[in-house]
Coordinates of C-alpha atoms in Angstrom, one line a residue:
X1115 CA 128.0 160.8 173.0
X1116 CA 126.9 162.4 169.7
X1117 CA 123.5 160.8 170.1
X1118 CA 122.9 161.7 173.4
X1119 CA 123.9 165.5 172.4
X1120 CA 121.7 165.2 169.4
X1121 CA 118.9 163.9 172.0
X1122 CA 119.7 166.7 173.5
X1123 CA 119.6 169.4 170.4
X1124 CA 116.2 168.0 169.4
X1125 CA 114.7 168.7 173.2
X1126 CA 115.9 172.0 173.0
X1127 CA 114.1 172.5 169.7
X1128 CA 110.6 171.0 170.7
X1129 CA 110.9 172.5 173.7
X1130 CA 110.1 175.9 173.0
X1131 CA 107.3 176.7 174.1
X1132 CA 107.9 176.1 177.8
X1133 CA 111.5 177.2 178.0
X1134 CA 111.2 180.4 175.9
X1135 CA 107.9 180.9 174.9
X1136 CA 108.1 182.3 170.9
X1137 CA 111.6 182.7 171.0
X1138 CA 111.9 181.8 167.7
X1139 CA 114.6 179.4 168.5
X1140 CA 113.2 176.1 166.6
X1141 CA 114.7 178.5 163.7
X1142 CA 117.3 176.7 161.5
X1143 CA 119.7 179.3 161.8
X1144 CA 119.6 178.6 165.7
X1145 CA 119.1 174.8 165.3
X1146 CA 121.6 174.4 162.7
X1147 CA 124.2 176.3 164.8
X1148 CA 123.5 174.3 168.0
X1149 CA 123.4 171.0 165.9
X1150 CA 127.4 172.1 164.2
X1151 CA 128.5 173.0 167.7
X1152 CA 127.2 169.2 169.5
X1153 CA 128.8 167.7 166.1
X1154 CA 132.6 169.4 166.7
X1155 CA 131.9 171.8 163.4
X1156 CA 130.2 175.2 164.5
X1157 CA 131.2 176.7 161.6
X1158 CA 129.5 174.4 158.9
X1159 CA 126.3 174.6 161.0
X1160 CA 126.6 178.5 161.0
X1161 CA 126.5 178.7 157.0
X1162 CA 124.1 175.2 156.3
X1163 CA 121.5 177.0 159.2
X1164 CA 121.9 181.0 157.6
X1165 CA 120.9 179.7 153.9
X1166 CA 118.6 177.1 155.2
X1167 CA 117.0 179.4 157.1
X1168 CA 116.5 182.1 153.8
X1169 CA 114.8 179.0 152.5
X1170 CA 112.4 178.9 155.7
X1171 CA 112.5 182.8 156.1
X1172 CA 108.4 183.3 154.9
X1173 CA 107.9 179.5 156.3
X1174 CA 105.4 180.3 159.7
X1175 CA 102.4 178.7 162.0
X1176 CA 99.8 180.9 161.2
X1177 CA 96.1 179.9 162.4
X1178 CA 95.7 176.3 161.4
X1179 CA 98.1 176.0 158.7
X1180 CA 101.0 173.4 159.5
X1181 CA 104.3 174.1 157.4
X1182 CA 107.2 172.0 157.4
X1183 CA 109.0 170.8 160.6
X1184 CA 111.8 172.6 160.9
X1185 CA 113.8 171.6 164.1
X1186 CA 113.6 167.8 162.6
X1187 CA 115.2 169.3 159.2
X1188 CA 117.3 171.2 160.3
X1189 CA 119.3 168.6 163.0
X1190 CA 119.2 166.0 160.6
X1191 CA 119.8 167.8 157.3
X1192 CA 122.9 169.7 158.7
X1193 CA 124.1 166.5 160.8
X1194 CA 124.3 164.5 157.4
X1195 CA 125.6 167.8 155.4
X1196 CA 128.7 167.8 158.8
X1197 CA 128.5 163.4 158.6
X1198 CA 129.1 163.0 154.6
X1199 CA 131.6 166.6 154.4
X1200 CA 128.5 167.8 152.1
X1201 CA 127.0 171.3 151.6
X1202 CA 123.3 173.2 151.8
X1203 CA 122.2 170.8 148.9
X1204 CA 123.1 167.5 151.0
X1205 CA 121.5 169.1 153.8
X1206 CA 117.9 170.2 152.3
X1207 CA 117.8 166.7 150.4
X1208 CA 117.9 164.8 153.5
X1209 CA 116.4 167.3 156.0
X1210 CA 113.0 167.8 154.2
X1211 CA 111.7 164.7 153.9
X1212 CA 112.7 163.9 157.3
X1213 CA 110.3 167.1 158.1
X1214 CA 107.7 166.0 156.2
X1215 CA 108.1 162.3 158.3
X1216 CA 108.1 164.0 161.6
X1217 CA 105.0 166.4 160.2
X1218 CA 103.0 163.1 159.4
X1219 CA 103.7 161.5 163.0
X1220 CA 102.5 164.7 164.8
X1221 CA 99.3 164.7 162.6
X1222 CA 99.1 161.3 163.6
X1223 CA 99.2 161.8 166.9
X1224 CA 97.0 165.1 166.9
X1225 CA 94.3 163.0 165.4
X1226 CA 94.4 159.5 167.2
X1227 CA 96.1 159.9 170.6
X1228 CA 95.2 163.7 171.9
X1229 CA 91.1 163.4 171.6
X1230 CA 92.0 160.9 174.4
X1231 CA 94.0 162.6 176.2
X1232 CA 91.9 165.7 176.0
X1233 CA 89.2 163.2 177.5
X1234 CA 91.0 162.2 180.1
X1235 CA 92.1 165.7 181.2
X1236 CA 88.2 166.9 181.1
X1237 CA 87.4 164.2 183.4
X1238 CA 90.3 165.3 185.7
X1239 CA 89.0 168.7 185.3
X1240 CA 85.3 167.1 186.4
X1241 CA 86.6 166.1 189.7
X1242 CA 88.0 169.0 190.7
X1243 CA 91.6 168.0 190.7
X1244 CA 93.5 171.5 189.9
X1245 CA 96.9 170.4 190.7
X1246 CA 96.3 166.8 188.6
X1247 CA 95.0 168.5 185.5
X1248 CA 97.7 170.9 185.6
X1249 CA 100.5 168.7 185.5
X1250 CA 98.5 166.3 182.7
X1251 CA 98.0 169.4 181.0
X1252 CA 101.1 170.9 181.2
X1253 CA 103.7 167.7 181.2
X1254 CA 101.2 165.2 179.0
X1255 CA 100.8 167.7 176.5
X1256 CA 104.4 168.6 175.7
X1257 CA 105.5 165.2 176.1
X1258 CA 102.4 163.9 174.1
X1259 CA 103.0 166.1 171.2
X1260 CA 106.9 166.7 170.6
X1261 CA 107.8 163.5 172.3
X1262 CA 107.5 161.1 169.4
X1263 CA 109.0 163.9 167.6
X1264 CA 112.6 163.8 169.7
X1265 CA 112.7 160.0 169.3
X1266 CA 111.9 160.1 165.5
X1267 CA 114.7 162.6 165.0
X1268 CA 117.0 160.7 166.8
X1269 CA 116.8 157.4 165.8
X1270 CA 117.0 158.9 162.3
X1271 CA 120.5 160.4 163.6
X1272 CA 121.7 156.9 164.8
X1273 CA 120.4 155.6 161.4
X1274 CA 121.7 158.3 159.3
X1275 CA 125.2 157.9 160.7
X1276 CA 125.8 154.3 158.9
X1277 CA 124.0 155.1 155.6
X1278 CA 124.2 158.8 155.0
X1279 CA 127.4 158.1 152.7
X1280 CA 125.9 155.2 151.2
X1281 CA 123.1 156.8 150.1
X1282 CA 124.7 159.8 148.7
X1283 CA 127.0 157.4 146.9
X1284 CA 123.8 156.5 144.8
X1285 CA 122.7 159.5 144.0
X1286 CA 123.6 160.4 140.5
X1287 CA 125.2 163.2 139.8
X1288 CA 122.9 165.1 137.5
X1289 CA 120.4 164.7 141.6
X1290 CA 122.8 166.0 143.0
X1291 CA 123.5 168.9 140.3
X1292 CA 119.7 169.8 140.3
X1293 CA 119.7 169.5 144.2
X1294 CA 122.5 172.4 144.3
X1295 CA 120.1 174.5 141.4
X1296 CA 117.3 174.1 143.4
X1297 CA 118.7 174.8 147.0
X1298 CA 119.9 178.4 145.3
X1299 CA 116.0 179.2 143.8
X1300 CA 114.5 178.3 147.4
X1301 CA 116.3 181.5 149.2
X1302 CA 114.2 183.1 146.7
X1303 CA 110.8 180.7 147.4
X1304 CA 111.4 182.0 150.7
X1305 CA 111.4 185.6 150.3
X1306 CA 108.6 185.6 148.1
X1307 CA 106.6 184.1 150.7
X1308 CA 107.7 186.5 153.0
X1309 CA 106.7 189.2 150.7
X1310 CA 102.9 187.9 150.5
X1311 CA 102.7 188.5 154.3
X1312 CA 103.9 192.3 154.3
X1313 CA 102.4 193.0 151.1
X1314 CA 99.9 195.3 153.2
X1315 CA 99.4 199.4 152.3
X1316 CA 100.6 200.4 155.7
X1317 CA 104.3 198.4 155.8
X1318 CA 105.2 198.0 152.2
X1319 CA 106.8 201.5 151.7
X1320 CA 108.8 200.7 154.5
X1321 CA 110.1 197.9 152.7
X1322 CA 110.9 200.3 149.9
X1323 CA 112.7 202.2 152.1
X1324 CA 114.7 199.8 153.2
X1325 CA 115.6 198.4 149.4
X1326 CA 116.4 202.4 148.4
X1327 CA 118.6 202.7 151.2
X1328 CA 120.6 200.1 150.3
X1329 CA 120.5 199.9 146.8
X1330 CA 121.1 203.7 145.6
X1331 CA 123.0 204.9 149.0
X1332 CA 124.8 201.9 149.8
X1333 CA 124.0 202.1 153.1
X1334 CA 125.0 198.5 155.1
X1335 CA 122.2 196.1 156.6
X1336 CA 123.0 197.0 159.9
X1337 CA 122.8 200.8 159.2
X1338 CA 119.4 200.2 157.9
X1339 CA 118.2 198.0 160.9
X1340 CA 119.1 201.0 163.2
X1341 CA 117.9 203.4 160.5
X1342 CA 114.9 200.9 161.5
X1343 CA 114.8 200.8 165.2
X1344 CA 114.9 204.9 165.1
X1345 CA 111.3 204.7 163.0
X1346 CA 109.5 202.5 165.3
X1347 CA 110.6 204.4 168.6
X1348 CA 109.4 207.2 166.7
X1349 CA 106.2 205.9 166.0
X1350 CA 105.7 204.5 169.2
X1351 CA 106.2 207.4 171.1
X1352 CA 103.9 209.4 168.1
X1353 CA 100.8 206.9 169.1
X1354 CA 101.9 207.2 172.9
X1355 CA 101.6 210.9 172.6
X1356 CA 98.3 210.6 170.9
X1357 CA 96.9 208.6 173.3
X1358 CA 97.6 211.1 176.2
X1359 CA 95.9 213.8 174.3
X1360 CA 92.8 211.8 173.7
X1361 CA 92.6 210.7 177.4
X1362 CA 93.4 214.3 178.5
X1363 CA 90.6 215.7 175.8
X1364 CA 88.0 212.9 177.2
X1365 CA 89.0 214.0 180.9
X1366 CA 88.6 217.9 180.1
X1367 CA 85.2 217.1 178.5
X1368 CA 83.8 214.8 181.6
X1369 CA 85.3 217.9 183.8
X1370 CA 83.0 220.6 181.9
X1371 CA 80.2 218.0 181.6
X1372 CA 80.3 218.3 185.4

């Protein structure tokens, strides 16, 4: 049963993009959650997903770069971490090589299978066959690319149940001290590389603001996120404002020009 659930999990992971759209929730603070609650221990995937996912907080798809697989990582690095009674440690030292796995078979398959399938799909196309190239495109595609993907992460699962405490049983334990060390420094990796993307003139002071605010007024996260929400309504309604004018200034002109 905890196989097929895990099945399950990794479907609603890959499956994204045609369930939710970018709803973000291939996240590992939502995988590692749904992953705690299929395993009978919501609460341990509620902590392992929140400081996995500070370590995956600056970690996005951005034109052609490829990061890490995170739904793979996170099923399998918090269903070991839940399996063995381990911690965030136990969970990044299994889960990212898994991800790095699962990253290799979709490259794979992006580079050997889908110029076929892209083939097949333009001669569909050639025929005229609407309703036939959008199911191939639609149904192919997803299964072509994030099937493998589901089955890798599952059989790891079924795998991982017999020799998850094996493993970690021959691990040393200066590993396993220098996998605790590092999983506290990569909450930090993370940040910093969410830094590098807002690092721009027009939305760093607001990340000042935000660090003032709590820092010298001691102001709680959640005051500042609505301290937050109040700025961008403001602005919104600023540029909304300005746009009227302009179209009522271009309208007045064409009016006199008449």
């Amino acid at each position: 049963m905890q196989t097929f659930l895990i099945f399950l999990v990794a479907i609603f992971g890959y499956a994204e993009y045609f369930l939710f759209g970018r709803g973000q929730t291939y996240r590992p603070i939502v995988m590692c959650a749904v992953t705690g609650l299929a395993l009978g221990d919501f609460k341990a995937g509620i902590i392992i997903g929140a400081q996995m996912e500070l370590a995956f907080i600056g970690v996005q798809e951005i034109g052609l770069s490829t990061p890490q697989d995170m739904v793979s990582a996170s099923i399998i690095g918090t269903a070991i971490a839940i399996r063995t009674n381990g911690s965030f440690s136990t969970a990044i030292a299994f889960g990212l090589p898994i991800s790095m796995l699962v990253l290799f078979v979709q490259n794979l398959v992006y580079i050997l299978i889908s110029p076929l399938f892209v083939q097949k799909c333009e001669d569909i196309a050639g025929k005229g066959e609407t309703k036939k190239f959008s199911r191939w495109a639609f149904w192919g595609g997803t299964l072509l690319h994030f099937g493998p993907s589901i089955i890798l992460v599952t059989v790891t699962f079924v795998l991982g149940n017999y020799f998850a405490k094996t493993i970690m049983s021959f691990i040393p334990k200066f590993v396993q001290d220098g996998l605790v060390i590092a999983s506290g420094i990569l909450p930090a990796f993370g940040f910093a590389m969410l830094l590098e993307m807002i690092m721009k003139k027009d939305v760093f002071p607001f990340f000042f603001v935000g660090f003032l605010m709590a820092a010298y007024l001691k102001i709680p996260i959640i005051g500042i996120a609505f301290f937050g929400v109040v700025i961008v309504a403001i602005m919104y309604f600023r540029d909304e404002q300005n746009k009227n004018n302009q179209k009522e200034e271009v309208s007045t002109d064409e009016d006199d020009d008449f």
